[in-house]
Coordinates of C-alpha atoms in Angstrom, one line a residue:
M9 CA 31.9 141.1 71.6
Q10 CA 35.7 140.8 72.2
I11 CA 37.6 138.1 73.7
S12 CA 38.5 140.5 76.7
D13 CA 34.9 140.6 77.7
L14 CA 34.1 137.1 77.8
P15 CA 32.6 135.2 79.3
Y16 CA 29.1 136.3 78.4
P17 CA 26.8 138.2 81.0
D18 CA 24.2 135.9 79.3
P19 CA 24.6 133.6 76.5
G20 CA 21.0 133.8 75.7
V21 CA 18.1 131.2 74.7
P22 CA 19.3 129.0 71.8
D23 CA 17.1 127.9 69.0
A24 CA 17.7 124.2 69.7
R25 CA 15.0 122.7 67.4
S26 CA 17.9 121.6 64.8
G27 CA 21.3 121.8 63.7
P28 CA 21.0 124.7 60.9
R29 CA 18.7 126.4 63.5
F30 CA 21.2 126.4 65.9
L31 CA 23.9 127.8 63.7
L32 CA 21.8 130.2 62.4
W33 CA 20.9 131.7 65.7
L34 CA 24.8 131.6 66.6
G35 CA 25.6 133.7 63.5
R36 CA 22.7 136.6 64.4
G37 CA 24.0 136.5 67.7
Q38 CA 27.3 137.8 66.1
L39 CA 26.0 140.0 63.3
G40 CA 28.3 142.9 64.6
G41 CA 31.5 140.6 64.4
Q42 CA 30.6 139.1 61.2
L43 CA 29.9 142.7 59.5
K44 CA 33.3 143.7 61.0
S45 CA 35.3 140.4 59.5
L46 CA 33.4 140.9 56.2
C47 CA 34.4 144.8 55.6
W48 CA 38.1 143.6 56.7
G49 CA 37.8 140.5 53.9
M50 CA 36.2 142.8 51.3
L51 CA 39.2 145.0 51.6
H52 CA 41.7 142.1 51.6
F53 CA 39.9 140.4 48.5
G54 CA 39.5 143.6 47.0
G55 CA 43.2 144.0 46.8
V56 CA 43.9 140.7 45.9
A57 CA 41.3 141.0 43.0
G58 CA 42.8 144.5 41.8
L59 CA 46.2 143.0 41.7
P60 CA 45.7 141.8 38.1
Y61 CA 44.5 144.9 36.8
A62 CA 47.2 147.0 38.4
V63 CA 49.9 144.5 36.6
G64 CA 48.2 144.5 33.4
L65 CA 48.0 148.7 33.6
G66 CA 52.1 148.4 34.3
V67 CA 52.8 146.1 31.5
D68 CA 50.7 148.6 29.1
A69 CA 52.7 151.2 30.6
V70 CA 55.8 149.8 30.0
V71 CA 55.0 148.7 26.1
D72 CA 53.9 152.6 25.6
R73 CA 57.1 153.8 27.2
D74 CA 54.7 155.8 29.4
G75 CA 56.8 156.7 32.2
N76 CA 54.1 159.1 34.3
R77 CA 51.6 156.2 33.8
L78 CA 54.4 153.8 35.2
V79 CA 54.7 155.9 38.0
L80 CA 51.1 156.1 38.8
V81 CA 50.8 152.1 38.6
G82 CA 53.5 151.9 41.1
A83 CA 51.7 154.0 43.6
L84 CA 48.6 151.6 42.6
L85 CA 50.5 148.7 43.5
V86 CA 51.5 150.0 47.0
L87 CA 48.0 150.8 47.9
V88 CA 46.9 147.5 47.0
G89 CA 49.9 146.0 48.9
I90 CA 48.8 147.9 52.0
A91 CA 45.1 146.8 51.4
I92 CA 46.0 143.4 51.1
A93 CA 48.4 143.2 54.0
L94 CA 45.8 145.3 56.3
G95 CA 42.8 143.5 55.3
D96 CA 44.6 140.1 55.7
T97 CA 45.7 141.0 59.1
M98 CA 42.5 142.2 60.5
L99 CA 40.4 139.6 58.8
H100 CA 42.4 137.2 60.7
R101 CA 41.9 139.1 64.0
T102 CA 38.3 139.3 63.5
A103 CA 37.4 135.9 62.1
V104 CA 39.5 134.1 65.0
T105 CA 37.5 136.8 67.3
N106 CA 34.0 134.9 66.2
W107 CA 35.5 131.8 66.4
I108 CA 36.4 131.6 69.8
T109 CA 33.5 134.0 71.0
A110 CA 30.9 131.3 69.0
A111 CA 32.6 128.3 70.8
A112 CA 32.8 130.5 74.2
R113 CA 29.0 130.9 74.2
V114 CA 28.2 127.5 73.2
Q115 CA 30.3 126.0 76.1
Q116 CA 28.6 128.3 78.4
L117 CA 25.3 127.3 77.0
L118 CA 26.5 123.6 77.6
A119 CA 27.8 124.5 81.0
R120 CA 24.4 126.3 82.1
K121 CA 22.3 123.3 80.6
T122 CA 24.7 120.7 82.5
A123 CA 24.2 122.8 85.8
E124 CA 20.2 123.1 85.4
L125 CA 19.9 119.3 84.6
G126 CA 22.8 118.1 87.0
S127 CA 23.2 113.6 87.0
A128 CA 20.1 113.6 85.0
L129 CA 22.0 114.8 81.8
T130 CA 24.1 111.8 81.9
R131 CA 20.7 109.4 82.1
R132 CA 19.5 111.1 79.0
V133 CA 22.6 111.5 77.2
A134 CA 25.6 109.5 77.0
A135 CA 28.7 110.9 79.0
G136 CA 30.7 110.3 76.2
E137 CA 28.5 112.3 73.8
V138 CA 28.7 115.4 76.5
V139 CA 32.1 115.3 76.2
A140 CA 32.8 115.0 72.5
V141 CA 30.3 118.2 72.2
S142 CA 32.0 120.2 74.8
T143 CA 35.4 119.8 73.2
G144 CA 35.3 118.8 69.4
D145 CA 32.0 120.0 68.6
V146 CA 32.3 123.3 69.7
E147 CA 35.5 123.8 67.8
K148 CA 33.8 122.9 64.5
I149 CA 30.9 125.0 65.3
G150 CA 33.2 127.7 65.7
W151 CA 35.3 127.0 62.7
F152 CA 31.9 127.3 60.6
V153 CA 31.1 130.6 62.3
E154 CA 34.6 131.8 61.4
A155 CA 34.6 130.8 57.8
V156 CA 31.4 132.2 57.1
S157 CA 32.7 136.1 56.7
R158 CA 35.8 135.0 54.7
F159 CA 33.6 132.8 52.2
L160 CA 31.5 135.8 51.9
A161 CA 34.6 138.1 51.2
A162 CA 36.0 135.4 49.0
V163 CA 32.5 135.9 46.8
F164 CA 32.7 139.4 46.6
S165 CA 36.5 139.1 45.2
V166 CA 35.3 136.4 42.8
V167 CA 32.4 138.7 41.4
L168 CA 34.8 141.7 41.4
V169 CA 37.3 140.1 39.3
C170 CA 34.6 138.6 37.0
V171 CA 32.9 142.1 36.2
G172 CA 36.1 143.8 36.0
L173 CA 37.4 141.6 33.3
L174 CA 34.2 142.0 31.3
F175 CA 34.9 145.7 31.5
Y176 CA 38.8 145.7 30.9
A177 CA 38.7 142.8 28.6
P178 CA 35.5 141.8 27.4
E179 CA 36.1 138.8 25.4
L180 CA 38.4 137.3 27.9
G181 CA 35.9 138.2 30.4
V182 CA 33.0 136.1 29.2
V183 CA 35.1 132.9 29.2
V184 CA 36.3 133.8 32.9
A185 CA 32.5 135.1 33.8
V186 CA 31.3 131.6 32.4
G187 CA 34.2 129.3 33.7
V188 CA 34.3 130.6 37.3
P189 CA 30.9 129.9 38.3
V190 CA 31.5 126.0 36.7
V191 CA 34.9 125.6 38.6
A192 CA 32.8 126.9 41.9
L193 CA 30.1 124.8 41.7
A194 CA 31.6 121.9 40.1
S195 CA 32.4 119.9 43.6
L196 CA 28.8 120.5 45.0
P197 CA 27.5 117.3 43.6
L198 CA 30.0 115.7 45.7
L199 CA 29.0 117.5 49.0
P200 CA 26.2 115.4 50.1
R201 CA 28.2 112.3 49.8
A202 CA 30.9 113.9 51.7
T203 CA 28.4 115.1 54.2
K204 CA 27.5 111.6 54.7
R205 CA 30.8 110.0 55.0
A206 CA 31.5 112.7 57.4
D207 CA 28.5 111.8 59.7
V208 CA 29.5 108.2 59.4
Q209 CA 32.8 109.1 60.7
R210 CA 31.4 111.5 63.2
E211 CA 29.2 109.0 64.8
K212 CA 31.9 106.2 65.2
A213 CA 34.0 108.8 66.8
G214 CA 31.6 109.5 69.2
K215 CA 30.9 106.0 69.9
A216 CA 34.6 105.7 70.6
T217 CA 35.0 108.3 73.0
E218 CA 31.9 107.0 75.0
L219 CA 33.4 104.1 75.1
A220 CA 36.8 105.4 76.2
S221 CA 35.4 107.5 78.6
D222 CA 33.1 104.6 80.1
T223 CA 36.4 102.5 80.3
V224 CA 38.2 104.8 82.2
A225 CA 35.7 105.7 84.6
G226 CA 35.4 101.9 85.4
L227 CA 38.9 100.9 85.1
R228 CA 39.4 100.2 88.4
V229 CA 36.4 97.9 89.0
L230 CA 37.6 96.2 85.2
R231 CA 41.1 95.5 86.9
G232 CA 39.4 94.1 89.7
I233 CA 37.3 91.6 87.8
G234 CA 40.1 90.9 84.9
G235 CA 37.8 93.0 82.4
E236 CA 40.7 95.3 81.5
E237 CA 41.9 94.0 78.4
L238 CA 38.5 92.8 77.1
F239 CA 37.3 96.3 77.0
L240 CA 40.8 97.8 75.6
G241 CA 40.2 95.4 72.9
R242 CA 36.9 96.9 72.1
Y243 CA 38.4 100.3 71.9
R244 CA 40.9 99.1 69.7
E245 CA 38.2 97.5 67.4
A246 CA 36.6 100.9 67.6
S247 CA 39.3 103.4 66.9
Q248 CA 40.0 101.1 63.9
E249 CA 36.2 101.7 62.6
V250 CA 37.1 105.7 63.3
R251 CA 40.5 105.1 61.1
K252 CA 38.6 103.2 58.4
A253 CA 35.7 105.8 58.6
S254 CA 38.2 108.9 58.5
V255 CA 40.0 107.5 55.6
H256 CA 37.2 106.7 53.6
S257 CA 35.5 110.5 54.3
A258 CA 39.1 112.1 53.5
R259 CA 39.1 110.3 50.0
M260 CA 36.1 112.1 49.1
W261 CA 37.4 115.3 50.3
A262 CA 40.6 114.9 48.8
L263 CA 38.4 114.2 45.3
I264 CA 36.8 117.8 46.0
S265 CA 40.5 119.5 46.7
A266 CA 41.8 117.8 43.4
L267 CA 38.6 119.3 41.5
Q268 CA 39.5 122.5 43.1
V269 CA 43.0 122.5 41.7
L270 CA 42.2 120.6 38.4
L271 CA 39.5 122.9 37.4
P272 CA 40.8 126.3 37.5
G273 CA 44.0 125.1 35.8
A274 CA 41.7 123.8 33.1
L275 CA 40.5 127.5 32.8
M276 CA 43.9 129.1 33.1
I277 CA 45.0 127.2 30.2
T278 CA 41.7 128.0 28.3
V279 CA 42.1 131.8 29.0
V280 CA 45.9 131.6 28.2
W281 CA 45.6 129.6 24.8
Y282 CA 42.3 131.9 23.7
G283 CA 44.2 135.1 25.4
A284 CA 47.3 134.2 23.2
T285 CA 45.1 133.7 20.0
L286 CA 43.4 137.2 20.5
A287 CA 46.9 138.9 20.9
L288 CA 48.2 137.4 17.8
D289 CA 45.4 138.6 15.7
G290 CA 45.8 141.9 17.7
R291 CA 42.4 141.8 18.8
I292 CA 43.6 142.6 22.6
A293 CA 46.6 144.3 24.1
V294 CA 49.5 142.4 25.9
G295 CA 48.5 144.0 29.1
E296 CA 45.0 143.0 29.1
L297 CA 46.5 139.1 28.3
V298 CA 48.7 139.4 31.4
A299 CA 45.7 140.8 33.4
A300 CA 43.4 138.2 32.5
F301 CA 46.2 135.4 33.2
S302 CA 46.8 137.0 36.5
A303 CA 42.9 137.6 37.5
V304 CA 42.5 133.7 36.8
A305 CA 45.7 132.9 38.9
T306 CA 44.5 135.0 41.6
L307 CA 41.3 133.4 41.7
L308 CA 42.6 130.4 43.0
Y309 CA 42.8 132.0 46.6
P310 CA 39.4 132.9 46.8
L311 CA 38.0 129.9 45.2
R312 CA 39.6 127.9 48.0
H313 CA 37.4 129.3 50.3
F314 CA 34.2 127.8 48.8
E315 CA 35.8 124.3 49.3
E316 CA 36.7 125.4 53.2
I317 CA 32.9 126.5 53.7
A318 CA 31.6 123.3 52.4
M319 CA 33.8 121.4 54.6
A320 CA 33.4 123.7 57.5
Y321 CA 29.4 123.1 57.2
S322 CA 29.7 119.5 56.8
F323 CA 31.3 118.8 59.9
S324 CA 29.5 121.5 61.8
R325 CA 26.1 120.1 61.2
P326 CA 26.5 117.0 63.2
S327 CA 28.4 118.7 65.8
A328 CA 25.4 121.6 65.9
K329 CA 22.8 118.6 65.6
R330 CA 24.4 117.2 68.9
A331 CA 24.9 120.4 70.4
A332 CA 21.1 121.6 69.6
R333 CA 20.1 117.8 71.2
V334 CA 21.7 118.4 74.7
L335 CA 20.6 122.2 74.8
S336 CA 16.9 121.1 73.9
L337 CA 16.7 119.2 77.0
T338 CA 14.8 120.7 80.0
R339 CA 14.8 119.5 83.8
T340 CA 10.8 118.9 83.6
G341 CA 10.7 116.9 80.7
G342 CA 9.3 119.7 78.2
T343 CA 6.0 120.3 80.6
R344 CA 6.8 123.9 81.5
T345 CA 7.2 127.0 79.5
P346 CA 10.6 128.8 80.0
D347 CA 8.6 131.8 81.3
A348 CA 6.7 129.9 83.7
A349 CA 9.1 129.9 86.6
D350 CA 9.5 133.9 86.6
T351 CA 6.2 134.1 87.9
V352 CA 5.7 131.5 90.8
E353 CA 6.7 132.8 94.1
P354 CA 8.8 130.1 96.2
P355 CA 6.9 128.7 99.0
A356 CA 6.9 130.1 102.8
P357 CA 10.0 128.4 105.0
G358 CA 8.7 125.2 106.8
G359 CA 6.3 123.4 104.0
D360 CA 6.0 119.6 103.9
L361 CA 7.9 117.8 100.9
Y362 CA 5.4 115.8 98.8
D363 CA 5.5 113.5 95.9
P364 CA 2.1 113.0 94.3
L365 CA 3.5 110.2 92.0
T366 CA 4.5 107.7 94.9
G367 CA 2.5 109.2 97.7
L368 CA 5.5 110.0 99.7
L369 CA 5.4 112.9 102.4
A370 CA 8.5 114.4 104.1
P371 CA 7.2 116.2 107.0
A372 CA 9.0 119.6 107.7
G373 CA 11.7 119.8 110.4
R374 CA 11.9 115.9 110.5
F375 CA 14.2 113.3 109.5
T376 CA 12.5 111.1 107.3
A377 CA 14.4 107.8 105.8
V378 CA 12.9 106.2 103.0
V379 CA 13.3 102.2 102.0
C380 CA 13.4 101.0 98.7
G381 CA 13.9 97.3 97.6
D382 CA 15.5 98.6 94.0
P383 CA 18.2 100.6 94.4
D384 CA 17.1 102.1 90.7
L385 CA 14.1 103.0 92.0
A386 CA 15.6 105.0 94.9
G387 CA 17.8 106.8 92.4
R388 CA 14.9 107.9 90.4
L389 CA 13.1 108.8 93.5
A390 CA 16.0 111.1 94.6
E391 CA 16.2 112.8 91.7
R392 CA 12.2 113.6 91.5
L393 CA 12.5 114.8 95.2
G394 CA 15.0 117.1 93.5
G395 CA 13.0 118.6 91.0
H396 CA 14.8 116.7 88.3
A397 CA 12.3 115.1 85.5
P398 CA 12.7 111.5 84.6
D399 CA 14.2 110.5 81.3
E400 CA 11.8 111.2 78.7
D401 CA 12.8 108.0 77.1
E402 CA 11.5 105.9 80.0
D403 CA 8.3 107.9 80.0
K404 CA 7.4 107.0 76.4
E405 CA 8.6 103.0 76.7
A406 CA 6.2 103.3 79.7
G407 CA 3.4 104.8 77.9
A408 CA 2.7 107.2 80.7
E409 CA 2.0 110.9 80.7
A410 CA 4.5 113.2 82.2
A411 CA 4.7 112.5 86.2
P412 CA 3.3 115.4 88.4
S413 CA 5.8 117.6 90.1
V414 CA 7.1 117.2 93.8
L415 CA 5.3 119.6 95.7
L416 CA 7.1 121.5 98.4
G417 CA 4.9 123.8 101.0
G418 CA 2.1 123.3 98.3
V419 CA 4.3 124.8 95.5
A420 CA 5.5 122.5 92.6
L421 CA 9.3 122.3 92.0
D422 CA 8.9 122.1 88.3
E423 CA 7.5 125.7 88.4
L424 CA 10.3 127.4 90.9
A425 CA 13.0 129.4 88.7
L426 CA 15.9 126.9 88.6
D427 CA 18.2 128.7 91.3
A428 CA 15.1 128.9 93.6
A429 CA 14.6 125.2 93.7
R430 CA 18.3 124.3 94.1
R431 CA 18.6 126.5 96.9
L432 CA 15.7 124.7 98.4
V433 CA 16.3 121.3 97.9
L434 CA 19.6 119.6 97.7
V435 CA 20.2 116.3 96.5
Q436 CA 23.6 114.1 96.7
D437 CA 23.4 111.2 94.7
K438 CA 25.1 107.5 95.3
D439 CA 28.4 108.8 93.5
P440 CA 28.7 112.6 94.2
V441 CA 31.8 114.3 92.8
L442 CA 34.6 116.4 94.2
L443 CA 36.3 118.8 91.9
S444 CA 40.1 118.9 92.4
G445 CA 41.1 121.9 94.4
T446 CA 41.7 122.9 98.1
L447 CA 39.3 121.6 100.7
R448 CA 38.5 125.0 101.5
E449 CA 37.4 125.7 97.8
L450 CA 35.4 122.6 98.0
F451 CA 33.7 123.9 101.0
D452 CA 33.1 127.3 99.1
V453 CA 29.6 126.7 97.9
P454 CA 26.3 128.7 98.1
A455 CA 25.1 128.0 101.9
S456 CA 22.7 129.9 104.4
G457 CA 26.0 130.6 106.7
A458 CA 24.3 128.7 109.4
V459 CA 26.2 125.9 109.2
D460 CA 30.5 126.0 109.4
P461 CA 33.0 124.0 107.6
E462 CA 34.1 122.6 111.0
A463 CA 30.4 121.5 112.3
A464 CA 30.0 119.7 108.8
L465 CA 33.2 117.9 108.9
D466 CA 32.5 116.8 112.4
A467 CA 29.2 115.2 111.8
A468 CA 30.3 113.6 108.6
Q469 CA 33.5 111.8 110.7
C470 CA 36.0 113.7 108.6
A471 CA 38.8 113.9 111.1
D472 CA 40.7 110.7 109.7
V473 CA 40.3 112.2 106.1
L474 CA 41.6 115.5 107.1
D475 CA 44.7 113.7 108.8
A476 CA 45.0 111.6 105.6
V477 CA 45.2 114.8 102.9
L478 CA 47.6 116.6 105.2
Q479 CA 49.9 113.9 105.4
S480 CA 50.0 113.5 101.7
A481 CA 50.0 117.1 101.2
P482 CA 53.2 119.3 100.3
E483 CA 55.8 120.5 102.8
G484 CA 54.6 124.0 104.0
V485 CA 51.0 123.1 104.2
E486 CA 49.8 123.3 107.7
D487 CA 46.3 123.3 107.7
A488 CA 44.5 120.8 106.1
M489 CA 41.7 123.0 104.5
D490 CA 44.7 124.3 102.5
A491 CA 45.5 120.8 101.1
R492 CA 44.4 119.7 97.5
I493 CA 42.5 116.8 96.6
T494 CA 42.9 115.3 92.9
E495 CA 40.5 115.6 90.3
R496 CA 36.9 113.8 91.7
G497 CA 38.8 112.8 94.7
R498 CA 40.7 110.1 93.1
S499 CA 43.5 110.1 96.0
L500 CA 40.8 109.5 98.5
S501 CA 39.3 105.9 99.3
G502 CA 35.5 105.5 98.3
G503 CA 34.6 106.3 102.0
Q504 CA 36.5 109.1 102.5
R505 CA 34.9 110.8 99.1
Q506 CA 31.3 110.1 100.4
R507 CA 32.2 111.7 103.7
L508 CA 33.5 114.7 102.4
A509 CA 31.0 115.1 100.1
L510 CA 28.1 114.8 103.0
A511 CA 30.0 117.4 104.7
R512 CA 29.8 119.7 101.6
S513 CA 26.0 118.9 101.3
L514 CA 25.6 119.6 104.9
V515 CA 27.5 123.1 104.9
T516 CA 24.9 124.4 102.3
D517 CA 22.0 123.8 104.5
P518 CA 19.1 123.8 102.5
E519 CA 15.5 123.9 103.3
V520 CA 15.5 120.1 102.4
L521 CA 18.0 117.9 102.3
V522 CA 17.9 114.5 100.2
L523 CA 20.7 111.9 100.9
D524 CA 20.9 108.8 98.3
E525 CA 22.8 105.9 100.4
P526 CA 25.3 108.6 102.1
T527 CA 27.1 106.0 104.0
S528 CA 27.3 102.9 101.4
A529 CA 31.1 103.1 101.6
V530 CA 31.9 103.1 105.3
D531 CA 32.1 100.6 108.1
S532 CA 29.1 100.5 110.5
H533 CA 30.9 102.2 113.5
T534 CA 31.4 105.2 111.6
E535 CA 28.0 105.0 109.9
A536 CA 26.7 105.0 113.4
R537 CA 28.0 108.0 114.3
I538 CA 27.6 109.6 110.9
A539 CA 23.7 109.1 111.6
D540 CA 24.0 110.8 115.0
G541 CA 26.0 113.8 113.5
V542 CA 23.3 114.4 110.6
A543 CA 20.5 114.1 112.9
R544 CA 21.9 116.5 115.4
L545 CA 23.3 119.1 112.5
R546 CA 19.7 118.9 110.5
E547 CA 17.6 119.1 114.0
G548 CA 14.7 121.7 112.8
R549 CA 15.1 121.0 109.1
T550 CA 13.5 118.8 106.6
T551 CA 16.3 115.6 105.8
V552 CA 15.4 112.9 103.6
V553 CA 17.6 109.5 103.5
L554 CA 17.1 107.1 100.8
A555 CA 18.9 103.9 102.6
S556 CA 18.4 100.4 103.9
S557 CA 21.0 100.3 106.6
P558 CA 19.4 99.8 110.1
L559 CA 21.8 102.2 111.7
L560 CA 20.5 105.1 109.8
L561 CA 16.8 103.5 110.0
D562 CA 16.9 103.6 113.6
R563 CA 17.7 107.4 113.8
A564 CA 14.8 108.5 111.4
D565 CA 11.8 110.2 113.2
R566 CA 10.0 108.6 110.5
V567 CA 10.4 105.7 107.9
V568 CA 8.8 105.2 104.7
L569 CA 8.6 101.8 102.6
V570 CA 8.2 102.3 98.7
D571 CA 7.5 98.9 97.1
G572 CA 6.3 98.9 93.5
G573 CA 6.8 102.4 92.9
T574 CA 4.1 103.7 95.8
V575 CA 4.4 104.4 99.7
A576 CA 3.3 100.9 101.0
A577 CA 4.0 101.4 105.0
V578 CA 5.0 104.4 107.1
G579 CA 6.2 104.3 110.5
T580 CA 9.2 103.9 113.0
H581 CA 12.1 101.4 112.0
H582 CA 11.0 99.1 114.9
E583 CA 7.5 99.3 114.1
L584 CA 8.0 98.3 110.6
L585 CA 10.4 95.5 111.6
Q586 CA 7.6 94.0 113.7
R587 CA 4.7 94.3 111.1
E588 CA 5.8 94.5 107.8
P589 CA 7.6 91.7 106.0
R590 CA 8.5 93.1 102.9
Y591 CA 10.3 95.9 105.2
R592 CA 12.2 93.2 107.1
A593 CA 13.0 91.5 103.8
V594 CA 14.6 94.8 102.6
V595 CA 16.5 96.0 105.9
T596 CA 17.7 92.4 107.5
R597 CA 18.0 90.6 103.8
E598 CA 15.5 88.0 104.9
T599 CA 14.9 85.2 101.8
D600 CA 11.4 84.0 101.6
E601 CA 11.9 80.7 103.7
E602 CA 13.1 82.7 106.5
Q603 CA 10.3 84.9 106.3
R604 CA 7.7 82.0 106.5
L605 CA 9.3 80.8 109.3
S606 CA 9.8 83.8 111.0
G607 CA 5.5 84.2 111.1
L608 CA 5.1 80.9 112.5
G609 CA 4.0 79.9 115.9
L610 CA 6.3 77.5 117.9
T611 CA 4.6 74.8 117.1
E612 CA 4.1 75.6 113.5
L613 CA 7.8 76.1 113.6
E614 CA 8.9 72.9 115.2
E615 CA 6.7 70.7 112.8
A616 CA 8.2 72.8 109.6
L617 CA 11.8 72.1 111.2
T618 CA 10.9 68.6 111.2
E619 CA 9.8 68.5 107.6
I620 CA 13.1 70.3 106.2
E621 CA 15.0 67.7 108.5
E622 CA 13.0 64.7 107.0
S623 CA 13.4 66.0 103.6
A624 CA 17.1 66.5 104.2

């Protein structure tokens, strides 16, 4: 895989059982690139390893006054220089390619998982952690993948130097062959402590990132309640904790780096002192002494890669662990095998939507409104209707088994392929996201083609939104559809964002459209017109709206009250108002005392009012 070939046509199915397994899976997927990098690394480090022997031969040729041999040594040095330069250039090229392609693969996997889980992802994993995984952690994973081939090439050069010295200068070669493993492995006992400190630093950094993400997302609300300074103070404390942990971790890595300088220096002094003694005794030639000294000095370069691979693994292991945790999540809560969806045929058009857990039935082609007293329950129900699994932690806390899947036309949504499930059922949650770009790009979504953007914008009452966007557009933009909106639609009000998101959902024209409080941020007059527009545009299509607004409920063909997690009553809006106190309490916001009084007769009501006056 070359950088020009990115993105991957298929990034594959990762082994997300643990961080090390994930790293191993990445390595296996890049064997070709790693082998190329290793070959160029061996050429580069082989030239580095051969340089001391060429220098030693040159010194011997000068001592012996052998001109022909000196010319041959010069030619050998030229070849060694070419090998070092070419190998280094191509090693850097292939290693960086491995880094970028590995990081791109991980980012594609994370993007695919995000699309698969949707809003359920941030209910299982903190938003800050997702940001940390998709940015900093991806870079660290790529760093380790890149460093592997350089490390293996460095090991090759170290072995080559040691073996070469054993043959070229056996007495000095034994000292070097014994000393180099000691130097290379001396920092090994310190790695667990360094890794632990690095894990602590990463954990604190992740929490700080999560806090920063949450603070920025809620900055407008924080300013409104005067809590901005409080949260900024918390972030300052968290950042200081990260700084202290980083310094604590850096001290250990500084100690490891110091050992990587001190011990090779001690080995060099030993070789020079012992070699000089042997040379004075006439047991080795001057060229052999120079070659041994140069070889030990050269070893400082490949030995640095031993420290790099240790550092890269220590930093990438927790990053890979976090990435594996995100990638191991499934939209079905782990109840479906990966290949099960490939064998299930999508249901025939026109099927009812049924939730076995709550007993909710949304007949095909009808406008069904669902009323829940608990907003959190409404959000979870909307996710279930879209085929998203509940939070696994919530299931464990409740001590319950995995909930049965929602059925569409008798077929479980969990058993359908993801693209088929998304095509059939679309869920718009309470806080829909608008990506930056033009309005034309906003509506460039997979759709049936039966609903054009103009009709959807009209149904969602977006005329004033188009005018506002066009007025704020740069000169030369004459069509509102060509005007740009900022990231998450921050330049728009909450009601404007909500209506644009509703129009986008209407354009897709899915078989089943689930809307969770689609008009909570608009005024009642606009809400009434939106209710009429949605009912008109979705006529003959299954629509489920979770809301408590009488204006929406009055337009629904069927209203379902969900109380305590199950269906408690079914009827029209007016029917439920007359006969169901729990429904009336949610829709009209009646208190318990008001409910009691509304159920009394005229005489009983007069007596109750008299009692209230006397008690007052």
